[in-house]
Short mmCIF file of C-alpha atoms (C1' of nucleotides) in Angstrom, two decimals:
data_model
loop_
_atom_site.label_atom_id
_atom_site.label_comp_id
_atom_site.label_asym_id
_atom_site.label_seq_id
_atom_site.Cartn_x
_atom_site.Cartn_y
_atom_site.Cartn_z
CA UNK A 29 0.00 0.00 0.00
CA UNK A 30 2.57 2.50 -0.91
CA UNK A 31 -0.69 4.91 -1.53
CA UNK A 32 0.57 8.29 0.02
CA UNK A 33 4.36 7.49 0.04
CA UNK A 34 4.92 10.63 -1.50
CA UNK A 35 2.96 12.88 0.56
CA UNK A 36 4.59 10.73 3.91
CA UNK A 37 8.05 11.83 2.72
CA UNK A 38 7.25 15.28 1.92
CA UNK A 39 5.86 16.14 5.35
CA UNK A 40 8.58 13.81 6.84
CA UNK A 41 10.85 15.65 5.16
CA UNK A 42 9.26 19.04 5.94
CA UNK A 43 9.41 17.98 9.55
CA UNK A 44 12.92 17.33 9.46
CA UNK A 45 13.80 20.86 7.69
CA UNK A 46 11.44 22.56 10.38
CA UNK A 47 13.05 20.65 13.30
CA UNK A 48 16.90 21.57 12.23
CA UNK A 49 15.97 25.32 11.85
CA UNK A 50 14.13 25.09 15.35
CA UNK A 51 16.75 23.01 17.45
CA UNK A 52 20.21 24.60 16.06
CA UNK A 53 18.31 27.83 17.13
CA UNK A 54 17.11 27.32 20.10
CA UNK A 55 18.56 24.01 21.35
CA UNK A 56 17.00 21.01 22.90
CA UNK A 57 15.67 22.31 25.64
CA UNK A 58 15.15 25.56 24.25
CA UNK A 59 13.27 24.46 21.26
CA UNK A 60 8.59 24.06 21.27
CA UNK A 61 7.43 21.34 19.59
CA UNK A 62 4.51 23.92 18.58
CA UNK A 63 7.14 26.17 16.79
CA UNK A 64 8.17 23.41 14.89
CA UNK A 65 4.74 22.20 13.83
CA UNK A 66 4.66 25.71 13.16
CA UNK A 67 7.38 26.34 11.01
CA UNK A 68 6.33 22.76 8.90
CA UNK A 69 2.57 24.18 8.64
CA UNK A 70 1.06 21.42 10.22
CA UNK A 71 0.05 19.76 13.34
CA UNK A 72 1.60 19.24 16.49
CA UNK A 73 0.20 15.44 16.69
CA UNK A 74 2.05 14.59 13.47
CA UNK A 75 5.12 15.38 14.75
CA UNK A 76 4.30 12.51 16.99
CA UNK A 77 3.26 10.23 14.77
CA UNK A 78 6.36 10.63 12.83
CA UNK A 79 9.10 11.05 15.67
CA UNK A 80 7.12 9.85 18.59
CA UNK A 81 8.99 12.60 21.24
CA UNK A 82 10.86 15.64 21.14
CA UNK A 83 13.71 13.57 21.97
CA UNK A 84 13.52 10.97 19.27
CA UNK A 85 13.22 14.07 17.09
CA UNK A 86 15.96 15.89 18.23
CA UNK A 87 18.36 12.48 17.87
CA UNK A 88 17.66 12.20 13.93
CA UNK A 89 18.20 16.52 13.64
CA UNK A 90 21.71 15.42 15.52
CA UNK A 91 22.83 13.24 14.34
CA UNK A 92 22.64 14.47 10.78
CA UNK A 93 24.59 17.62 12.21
CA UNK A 94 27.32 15.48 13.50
CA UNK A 95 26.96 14.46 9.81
CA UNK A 96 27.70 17.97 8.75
CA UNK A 97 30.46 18.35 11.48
CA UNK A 98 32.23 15.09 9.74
CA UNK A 99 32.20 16.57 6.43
CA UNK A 100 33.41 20.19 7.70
CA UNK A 101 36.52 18.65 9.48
CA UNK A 102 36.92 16.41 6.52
CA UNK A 103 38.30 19.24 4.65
CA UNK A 104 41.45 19.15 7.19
CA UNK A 105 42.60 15.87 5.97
CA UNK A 106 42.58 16.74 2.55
CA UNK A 107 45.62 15.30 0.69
CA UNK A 108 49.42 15.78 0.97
CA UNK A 109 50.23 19.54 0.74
CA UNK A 110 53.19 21.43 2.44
CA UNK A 111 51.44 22.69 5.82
CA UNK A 112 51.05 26.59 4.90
CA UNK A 113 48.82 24.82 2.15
CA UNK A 114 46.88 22.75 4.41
CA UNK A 115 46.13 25.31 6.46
CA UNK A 116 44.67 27.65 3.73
CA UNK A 117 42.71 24.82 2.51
CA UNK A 118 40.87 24.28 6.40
CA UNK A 119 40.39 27.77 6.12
CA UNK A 120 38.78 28.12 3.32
CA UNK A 121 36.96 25.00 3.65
CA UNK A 122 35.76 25.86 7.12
CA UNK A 123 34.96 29.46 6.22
CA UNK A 124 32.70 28.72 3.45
CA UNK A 125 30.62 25.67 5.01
CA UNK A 126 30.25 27.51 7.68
CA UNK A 127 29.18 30.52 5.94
CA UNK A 128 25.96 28.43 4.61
CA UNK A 129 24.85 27.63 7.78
CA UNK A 130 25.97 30.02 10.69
CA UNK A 131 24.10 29.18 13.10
CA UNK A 132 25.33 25.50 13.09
CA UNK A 133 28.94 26.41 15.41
CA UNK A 134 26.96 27.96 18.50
CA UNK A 135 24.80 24.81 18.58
CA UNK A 136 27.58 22.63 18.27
CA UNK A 137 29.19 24.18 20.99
CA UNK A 138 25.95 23.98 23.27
CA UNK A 139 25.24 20.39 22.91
CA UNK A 140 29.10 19.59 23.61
CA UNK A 141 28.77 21.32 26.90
CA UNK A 142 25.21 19.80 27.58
CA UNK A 143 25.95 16.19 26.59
CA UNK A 144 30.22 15.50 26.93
CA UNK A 145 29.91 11.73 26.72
CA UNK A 146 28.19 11.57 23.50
CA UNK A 147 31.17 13.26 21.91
CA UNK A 148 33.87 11.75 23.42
CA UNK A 149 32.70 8.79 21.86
CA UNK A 150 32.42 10.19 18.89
CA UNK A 151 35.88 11.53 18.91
CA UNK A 152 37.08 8.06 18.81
CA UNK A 153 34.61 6.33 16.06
CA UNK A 154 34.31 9.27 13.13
CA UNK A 155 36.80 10.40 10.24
CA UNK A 156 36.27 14.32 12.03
CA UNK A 157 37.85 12.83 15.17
CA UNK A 158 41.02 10.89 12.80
CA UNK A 159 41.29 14.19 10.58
CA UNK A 160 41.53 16.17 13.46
CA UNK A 161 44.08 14.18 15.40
CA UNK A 162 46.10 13.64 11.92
CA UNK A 163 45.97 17.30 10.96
CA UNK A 164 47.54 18.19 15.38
CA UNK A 165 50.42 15.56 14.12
CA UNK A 166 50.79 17.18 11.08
CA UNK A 167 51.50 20.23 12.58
CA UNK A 168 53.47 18.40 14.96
CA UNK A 169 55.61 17.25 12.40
CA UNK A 170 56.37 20.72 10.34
CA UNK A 171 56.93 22.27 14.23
CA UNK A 172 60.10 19.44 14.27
CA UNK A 173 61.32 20.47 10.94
CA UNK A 174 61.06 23.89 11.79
CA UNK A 175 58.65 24.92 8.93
CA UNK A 176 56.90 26.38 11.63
CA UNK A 177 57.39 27.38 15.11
CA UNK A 178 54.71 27.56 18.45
CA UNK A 179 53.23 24.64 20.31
CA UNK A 180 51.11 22.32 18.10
CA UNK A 181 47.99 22.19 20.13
CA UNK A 182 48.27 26.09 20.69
CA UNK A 183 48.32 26.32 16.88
CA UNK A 184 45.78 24.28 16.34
CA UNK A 185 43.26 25.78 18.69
CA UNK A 186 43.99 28.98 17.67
CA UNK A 187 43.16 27.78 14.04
CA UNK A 188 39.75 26.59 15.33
CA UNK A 189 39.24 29.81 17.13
CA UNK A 190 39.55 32.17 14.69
CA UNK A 191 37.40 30.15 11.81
CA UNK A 192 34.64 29.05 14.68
CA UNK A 193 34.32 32.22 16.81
CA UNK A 194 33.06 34.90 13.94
CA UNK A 195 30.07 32.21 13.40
CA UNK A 196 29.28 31.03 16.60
CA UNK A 197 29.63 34.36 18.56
CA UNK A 198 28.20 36.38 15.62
CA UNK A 199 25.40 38.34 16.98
CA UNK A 200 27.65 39.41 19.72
CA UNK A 201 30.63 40.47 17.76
CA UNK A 202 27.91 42.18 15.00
CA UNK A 203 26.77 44.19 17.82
CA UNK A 204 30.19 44.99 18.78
CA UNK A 205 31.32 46.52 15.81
CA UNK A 206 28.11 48.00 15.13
CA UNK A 207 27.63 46.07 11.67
CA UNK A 208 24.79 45.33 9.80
CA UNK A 209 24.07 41.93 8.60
CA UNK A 210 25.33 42.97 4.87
CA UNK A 211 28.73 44.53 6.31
CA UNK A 212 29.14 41.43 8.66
CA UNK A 213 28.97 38.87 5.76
CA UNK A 214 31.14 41.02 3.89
CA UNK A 215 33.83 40.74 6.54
CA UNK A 216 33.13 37.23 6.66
CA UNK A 217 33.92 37.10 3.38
CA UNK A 218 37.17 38.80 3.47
CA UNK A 219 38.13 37.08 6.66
CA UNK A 220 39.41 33.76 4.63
CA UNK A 221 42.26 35.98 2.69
CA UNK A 222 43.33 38.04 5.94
CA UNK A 223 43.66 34.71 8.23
CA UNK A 224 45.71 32.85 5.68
CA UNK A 225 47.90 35.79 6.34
CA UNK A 226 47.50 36.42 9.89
CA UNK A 227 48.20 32.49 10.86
CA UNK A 228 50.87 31.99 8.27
CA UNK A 229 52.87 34.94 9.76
CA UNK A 230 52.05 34.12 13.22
CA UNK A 231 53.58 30.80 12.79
CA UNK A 232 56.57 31.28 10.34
CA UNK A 233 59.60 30.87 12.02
CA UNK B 1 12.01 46.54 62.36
CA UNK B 2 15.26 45.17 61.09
CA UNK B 3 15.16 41.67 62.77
CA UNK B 4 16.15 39.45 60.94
CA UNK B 5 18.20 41.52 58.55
CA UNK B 6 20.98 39.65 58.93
CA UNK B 7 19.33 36.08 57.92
CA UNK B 8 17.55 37.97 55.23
CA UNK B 9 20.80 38.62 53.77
CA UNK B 10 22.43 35.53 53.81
CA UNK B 11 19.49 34.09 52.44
CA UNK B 12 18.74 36.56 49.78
CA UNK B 13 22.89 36.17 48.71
CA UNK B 14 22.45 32.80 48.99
CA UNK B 15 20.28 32.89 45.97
CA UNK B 16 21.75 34.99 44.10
CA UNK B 17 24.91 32.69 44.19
CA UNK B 18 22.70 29.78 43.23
CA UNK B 19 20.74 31.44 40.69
CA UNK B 20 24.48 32.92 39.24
CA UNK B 21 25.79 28.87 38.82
CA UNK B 22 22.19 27.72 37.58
CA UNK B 23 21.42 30.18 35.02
CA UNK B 24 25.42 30.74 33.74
CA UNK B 25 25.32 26.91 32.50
CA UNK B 26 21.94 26.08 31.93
CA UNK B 27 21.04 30.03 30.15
CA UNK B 28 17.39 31.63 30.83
CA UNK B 29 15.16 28.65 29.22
CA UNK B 30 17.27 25.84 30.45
CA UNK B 31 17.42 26.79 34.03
CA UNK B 32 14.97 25.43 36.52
CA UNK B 33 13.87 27.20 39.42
CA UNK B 34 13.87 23.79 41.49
CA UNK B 35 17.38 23.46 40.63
CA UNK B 36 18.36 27.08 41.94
CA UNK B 37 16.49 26.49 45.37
CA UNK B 38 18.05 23.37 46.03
CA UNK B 39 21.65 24.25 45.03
CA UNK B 40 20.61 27.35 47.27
CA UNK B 41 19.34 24.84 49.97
CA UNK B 42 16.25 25.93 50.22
CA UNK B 43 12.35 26.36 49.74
CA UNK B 44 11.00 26.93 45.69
CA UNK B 45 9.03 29.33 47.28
CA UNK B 46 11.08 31.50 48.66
CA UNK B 47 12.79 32.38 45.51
CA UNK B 48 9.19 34.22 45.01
CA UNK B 49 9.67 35.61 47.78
CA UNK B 50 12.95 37.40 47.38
CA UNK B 51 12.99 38.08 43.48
CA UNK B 52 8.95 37.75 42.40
CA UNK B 53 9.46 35.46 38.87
CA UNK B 54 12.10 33.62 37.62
CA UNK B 55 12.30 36.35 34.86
CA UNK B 56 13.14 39.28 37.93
CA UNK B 57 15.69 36.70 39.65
CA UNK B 58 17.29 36.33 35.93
CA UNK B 59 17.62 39.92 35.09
CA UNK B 60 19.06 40.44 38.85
CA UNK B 61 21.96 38.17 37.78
CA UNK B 62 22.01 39.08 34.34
CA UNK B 63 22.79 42.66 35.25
CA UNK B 64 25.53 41.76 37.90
CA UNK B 65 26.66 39.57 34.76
CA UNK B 66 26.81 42.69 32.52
CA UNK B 67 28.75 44.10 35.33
CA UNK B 68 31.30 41.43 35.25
CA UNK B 69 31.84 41.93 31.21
CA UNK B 70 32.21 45.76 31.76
CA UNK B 71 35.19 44.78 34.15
CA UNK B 72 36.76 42.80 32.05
CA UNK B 73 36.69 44.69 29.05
CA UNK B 74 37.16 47.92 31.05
CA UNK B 75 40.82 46.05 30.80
CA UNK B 76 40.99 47.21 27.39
CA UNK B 77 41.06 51.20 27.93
CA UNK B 78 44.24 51.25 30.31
CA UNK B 79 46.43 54.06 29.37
CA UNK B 80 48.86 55.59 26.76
CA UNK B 81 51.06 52.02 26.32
CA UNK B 82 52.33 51.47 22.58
CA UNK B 83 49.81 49.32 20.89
CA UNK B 84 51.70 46.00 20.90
CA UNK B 85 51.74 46.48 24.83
CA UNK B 86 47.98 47.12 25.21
CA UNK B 87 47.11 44.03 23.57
CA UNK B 88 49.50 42.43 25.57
CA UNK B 89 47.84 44.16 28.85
CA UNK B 90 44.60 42.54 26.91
CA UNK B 91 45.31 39.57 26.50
CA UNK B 92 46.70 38.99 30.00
CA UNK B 93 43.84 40.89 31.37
CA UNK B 94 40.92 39.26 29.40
CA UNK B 95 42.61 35.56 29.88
CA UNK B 96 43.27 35.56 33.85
CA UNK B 97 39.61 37.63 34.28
CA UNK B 98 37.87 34.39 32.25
CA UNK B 99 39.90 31.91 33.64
CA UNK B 100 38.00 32.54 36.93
CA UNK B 101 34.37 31.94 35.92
CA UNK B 102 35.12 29.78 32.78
CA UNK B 103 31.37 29.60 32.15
CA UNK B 104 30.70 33.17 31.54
CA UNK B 105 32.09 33.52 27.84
CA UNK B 106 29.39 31.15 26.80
CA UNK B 107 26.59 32.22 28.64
CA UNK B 108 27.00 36.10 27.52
CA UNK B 109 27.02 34.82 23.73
CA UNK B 110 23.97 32.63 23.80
CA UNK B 111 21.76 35.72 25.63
CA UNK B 112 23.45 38.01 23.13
CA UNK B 113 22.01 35.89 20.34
CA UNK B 114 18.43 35.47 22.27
CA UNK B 115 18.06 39.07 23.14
CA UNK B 116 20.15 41.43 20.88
CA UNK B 117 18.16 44.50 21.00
CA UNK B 118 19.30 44.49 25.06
CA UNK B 119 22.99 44.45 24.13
CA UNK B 120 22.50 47.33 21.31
CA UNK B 121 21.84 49.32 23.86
CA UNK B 122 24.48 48.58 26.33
CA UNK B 123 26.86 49.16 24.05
CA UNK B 124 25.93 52.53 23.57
CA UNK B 125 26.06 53.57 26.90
CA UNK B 126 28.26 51.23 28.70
CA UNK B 127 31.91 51.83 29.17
CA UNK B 128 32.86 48.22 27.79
CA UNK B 129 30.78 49.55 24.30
CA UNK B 130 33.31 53.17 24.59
CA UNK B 131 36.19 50.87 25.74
CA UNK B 132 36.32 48.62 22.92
CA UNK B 133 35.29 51.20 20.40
CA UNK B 134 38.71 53.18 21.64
CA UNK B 135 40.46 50.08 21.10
CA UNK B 136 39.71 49.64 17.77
CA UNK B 137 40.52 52.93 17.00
CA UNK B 138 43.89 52.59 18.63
CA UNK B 139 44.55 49.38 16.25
CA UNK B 140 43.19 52.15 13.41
CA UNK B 141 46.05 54.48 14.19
CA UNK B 142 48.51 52.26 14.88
CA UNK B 143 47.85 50.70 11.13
CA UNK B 144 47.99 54.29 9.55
CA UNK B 145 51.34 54.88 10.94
CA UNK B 146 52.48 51.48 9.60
CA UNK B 147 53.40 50.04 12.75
CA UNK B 148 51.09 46.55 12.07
CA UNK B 149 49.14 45.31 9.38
CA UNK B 150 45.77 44.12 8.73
CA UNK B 151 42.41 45.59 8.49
CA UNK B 152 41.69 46.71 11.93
CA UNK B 153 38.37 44.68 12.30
CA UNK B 154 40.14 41.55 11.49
CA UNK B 155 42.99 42.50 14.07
CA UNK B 156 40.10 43.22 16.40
CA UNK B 157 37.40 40.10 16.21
CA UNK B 158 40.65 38.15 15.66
CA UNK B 159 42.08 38.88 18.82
CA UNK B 160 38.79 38.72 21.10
CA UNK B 161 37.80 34.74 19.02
CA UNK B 162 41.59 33.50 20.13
CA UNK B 163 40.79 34.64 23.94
CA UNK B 164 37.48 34.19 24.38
CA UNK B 165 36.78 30.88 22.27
CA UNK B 166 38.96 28.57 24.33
CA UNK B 167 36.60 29.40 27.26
CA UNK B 168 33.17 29.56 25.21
CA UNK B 169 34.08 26.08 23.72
CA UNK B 170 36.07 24.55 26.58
CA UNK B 171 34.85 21.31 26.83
CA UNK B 172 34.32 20.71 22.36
CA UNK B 173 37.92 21.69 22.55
CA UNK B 174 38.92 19.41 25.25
CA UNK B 175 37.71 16.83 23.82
CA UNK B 176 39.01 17.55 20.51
CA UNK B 177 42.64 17.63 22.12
CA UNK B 178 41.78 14.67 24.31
CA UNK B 179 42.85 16.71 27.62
CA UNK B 180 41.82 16.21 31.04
CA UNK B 181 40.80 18.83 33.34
CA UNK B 182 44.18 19.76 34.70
CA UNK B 183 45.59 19.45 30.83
CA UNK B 184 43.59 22.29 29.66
CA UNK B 185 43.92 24.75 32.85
CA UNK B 186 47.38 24.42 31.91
CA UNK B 187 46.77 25.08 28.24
CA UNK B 188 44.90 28.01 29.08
CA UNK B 189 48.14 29.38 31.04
CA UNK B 190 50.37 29.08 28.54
CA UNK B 191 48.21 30.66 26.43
CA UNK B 192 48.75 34.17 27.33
CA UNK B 193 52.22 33.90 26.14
CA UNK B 194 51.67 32.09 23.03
CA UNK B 195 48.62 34.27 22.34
CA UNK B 196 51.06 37.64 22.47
CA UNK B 197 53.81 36.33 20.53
CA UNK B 198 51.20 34.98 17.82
CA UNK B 199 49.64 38.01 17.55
CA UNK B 200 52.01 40.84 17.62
CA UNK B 201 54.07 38.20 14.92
CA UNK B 202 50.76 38.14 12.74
CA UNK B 203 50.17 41.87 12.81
CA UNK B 204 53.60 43.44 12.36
CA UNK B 205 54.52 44.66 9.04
"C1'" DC C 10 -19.34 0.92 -3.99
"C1'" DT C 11 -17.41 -0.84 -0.14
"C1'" DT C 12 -13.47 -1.98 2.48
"C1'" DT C 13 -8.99 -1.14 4.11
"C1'" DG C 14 -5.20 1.43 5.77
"C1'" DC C 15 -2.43 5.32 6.31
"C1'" DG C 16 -2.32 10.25 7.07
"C1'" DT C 17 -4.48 13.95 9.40
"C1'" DT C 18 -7.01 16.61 12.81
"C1'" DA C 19 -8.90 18.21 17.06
"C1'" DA C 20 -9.86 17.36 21.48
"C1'" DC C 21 -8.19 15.52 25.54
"C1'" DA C 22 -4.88 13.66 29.17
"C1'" DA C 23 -0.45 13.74 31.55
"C1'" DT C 24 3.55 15.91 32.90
"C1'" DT C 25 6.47 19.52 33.99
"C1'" DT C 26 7.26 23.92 35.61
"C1'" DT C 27 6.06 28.21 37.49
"C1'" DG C 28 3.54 30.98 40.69
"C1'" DT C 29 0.38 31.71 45.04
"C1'" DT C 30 -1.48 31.27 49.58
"C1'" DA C 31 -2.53 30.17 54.17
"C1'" DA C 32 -0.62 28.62 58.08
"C1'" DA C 33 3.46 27.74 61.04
"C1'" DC C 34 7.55 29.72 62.97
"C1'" DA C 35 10.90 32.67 65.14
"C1'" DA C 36 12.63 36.73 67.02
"C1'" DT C 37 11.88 41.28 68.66
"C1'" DG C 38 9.50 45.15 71.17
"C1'" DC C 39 6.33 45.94 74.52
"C1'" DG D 24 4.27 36.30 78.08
"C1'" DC D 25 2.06 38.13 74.13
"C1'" DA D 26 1.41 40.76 70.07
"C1'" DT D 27 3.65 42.01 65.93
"C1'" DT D 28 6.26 41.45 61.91
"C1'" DG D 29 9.04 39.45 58.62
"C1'" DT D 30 10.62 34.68 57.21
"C1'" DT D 31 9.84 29.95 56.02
"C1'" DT D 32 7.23 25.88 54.71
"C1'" DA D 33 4.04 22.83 52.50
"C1'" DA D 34 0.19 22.34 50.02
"C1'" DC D 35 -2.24 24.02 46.31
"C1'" DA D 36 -3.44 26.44 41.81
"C1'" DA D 37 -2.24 27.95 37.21
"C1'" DA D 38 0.17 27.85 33.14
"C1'" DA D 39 2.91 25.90 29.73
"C1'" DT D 40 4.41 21.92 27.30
"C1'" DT D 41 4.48 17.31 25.87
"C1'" DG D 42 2.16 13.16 24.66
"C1'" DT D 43 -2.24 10.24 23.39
"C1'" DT D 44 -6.51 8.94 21.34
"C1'" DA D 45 -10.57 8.53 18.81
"C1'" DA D 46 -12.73 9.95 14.86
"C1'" DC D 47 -12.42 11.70 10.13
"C1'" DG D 48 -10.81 11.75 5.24
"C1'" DC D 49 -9.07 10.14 1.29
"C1'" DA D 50 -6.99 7.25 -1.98
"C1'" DA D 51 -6.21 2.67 -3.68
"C1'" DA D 52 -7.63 -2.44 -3.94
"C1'" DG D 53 -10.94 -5.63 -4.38
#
DNA sequence: CTTTGCGTTAACAATTTTGTTAAACAATGC
DNA sequence: GCATTGTTTAACAAAATTGTTAACGCAAAG
């Protein structure tokens, strides 16, 4: 009886969409099953039907965000460039993933500090956690030759810090500077070329 | 009539401290007023009592919290040093401030990003809004006579995401680095020094 | 045209969380 | 001691939020 298999994976799928831009918003706690019904234009029972709790719901919206997480980090483990190239190609990578969905970092964040165990775990099963680790001994490795100078791990997090912060902090730092939403994405924008530069200088021997 | 003034206080502090730790990692939505009276040790009720809703309690704290950020950024405006030494004296300043309540840097950008029309405000009349404006025009100056490079925005959100990220994201990054408690704190230590060199090296001509 | 089964809806029930109240309590002034 | 006043408590009420159910609708199969 595959009679309204469409229509089933339309408003699945609508629920899904509705539920990601609800949740990475406003969290798990923070999120109303009404405002997602909402947001999908239909009812709150369905959401029910289809994800039987808030919880269940907010499992599938996660775990295709760790989804997203794998594929951002992926872009660290790219291939077998000198380490000034690796590093432009994370921060490009980063930079522009993140760019298409900013609010993605802060929630990220959030759930790490909410739920630890989950990620720890993940840190040892998915290619993020083996990218990461391989791109640290990378750096560990150009640090020995003297390509570059600085404790790896400081490097590294400083890396993160500078691609991560502008998205996940970036109503705050918007307000800071007084920006509107136009001027911030521009600065965004430029941000890739001036980091390359910043990071490359900051680590050159 | 000022019998029990004394209890009163301790009581009324008492809350306050609770409500501080409960709201700083849970945020406005997350907390639970049960979970403030007991970590206060106390009756539900008599958080009605003191502060009326959990919405008066919040802003109570939230304004003390606001308090707390004008300190620390108030470590900004010091003096007539060169500009390489300010951000020094920033870095220093802003790192050993967070490293005592390591939950704040989070907690001030998720209400930022829940309530931004709040924060417009206080930046306008604040001194951390006239502080931090000053700054920036400092690294302005400082680029027109040549003496660093880099588009002072860049210099600026660059140098506030490599302090205050490691604190926002504490435990993502701990996990990403596979460090224990006493690991990081030790990181974070280090960091001041690291952060300096890194940053005067990325900015000078 | 009736039956069958899934999707949908609205009304309802349960749970969680916040807010209120009346009574008990404790200390102070008389 | 006893009245008064501010504090505390427990029980209750109200509101907000999640979860369930029974009935309806509609499309396909027989």
């Amino acid at each position: 009886m595959d009679k309204m298999t469409d229509d089933k994976r339309d408003t699945e799928q609508a629920i899904k969409e509705a539920a990601k831009k609800v949740f990475l918003v406003n969290g798990l706690k923070g999120a109303r099953m009404q405002a997602i019904a909402d947001e999908a234009g239909i009812n709150r029972a369905m959401l029910h039907y289809y994800f039987r709790t808030k919880d269940k719901l907010f499992e599938v919206i996660f775990a295709d965000a760790m989804q997203e997480m794998n594929q951002r980090m992926g872009a660290i483990a790219t291939s077998d460039l000198p380490i000034l190239k690796k590093i432009e190609h994370f921060v490009y990578g980063y930079m522009e993933s993140a760019s298409s969905n900013p609010e993605f970092d802060l929630f990220i964040i959030n759930e790490f500090q909410q739920n630890p165990d989950y990620f720890t775990e993940m840190m040892k099963t998915s290619n993020a956690g083996t990218a990461m680790k391989a791109f640290v001994h990378e750096i560990e490795k150009a640090v020995k030759k003297k390509e570059i100078v600085g404790d790896p791990h400081q490097i590294f997090l400083s890396m993160i810090s500078l691609c991560v912060f502008p998205f996940a902090a970036k109503t705050m730092v918007r307000t800071m500077l007084g920006h509107s939403e136009k001027q911030y994405t521009k600065l965004l924008d430029e941000r890739k070329k001036f980091l390359v530069q910043f990071v490359v200088k900051g680590i050159s021997p």
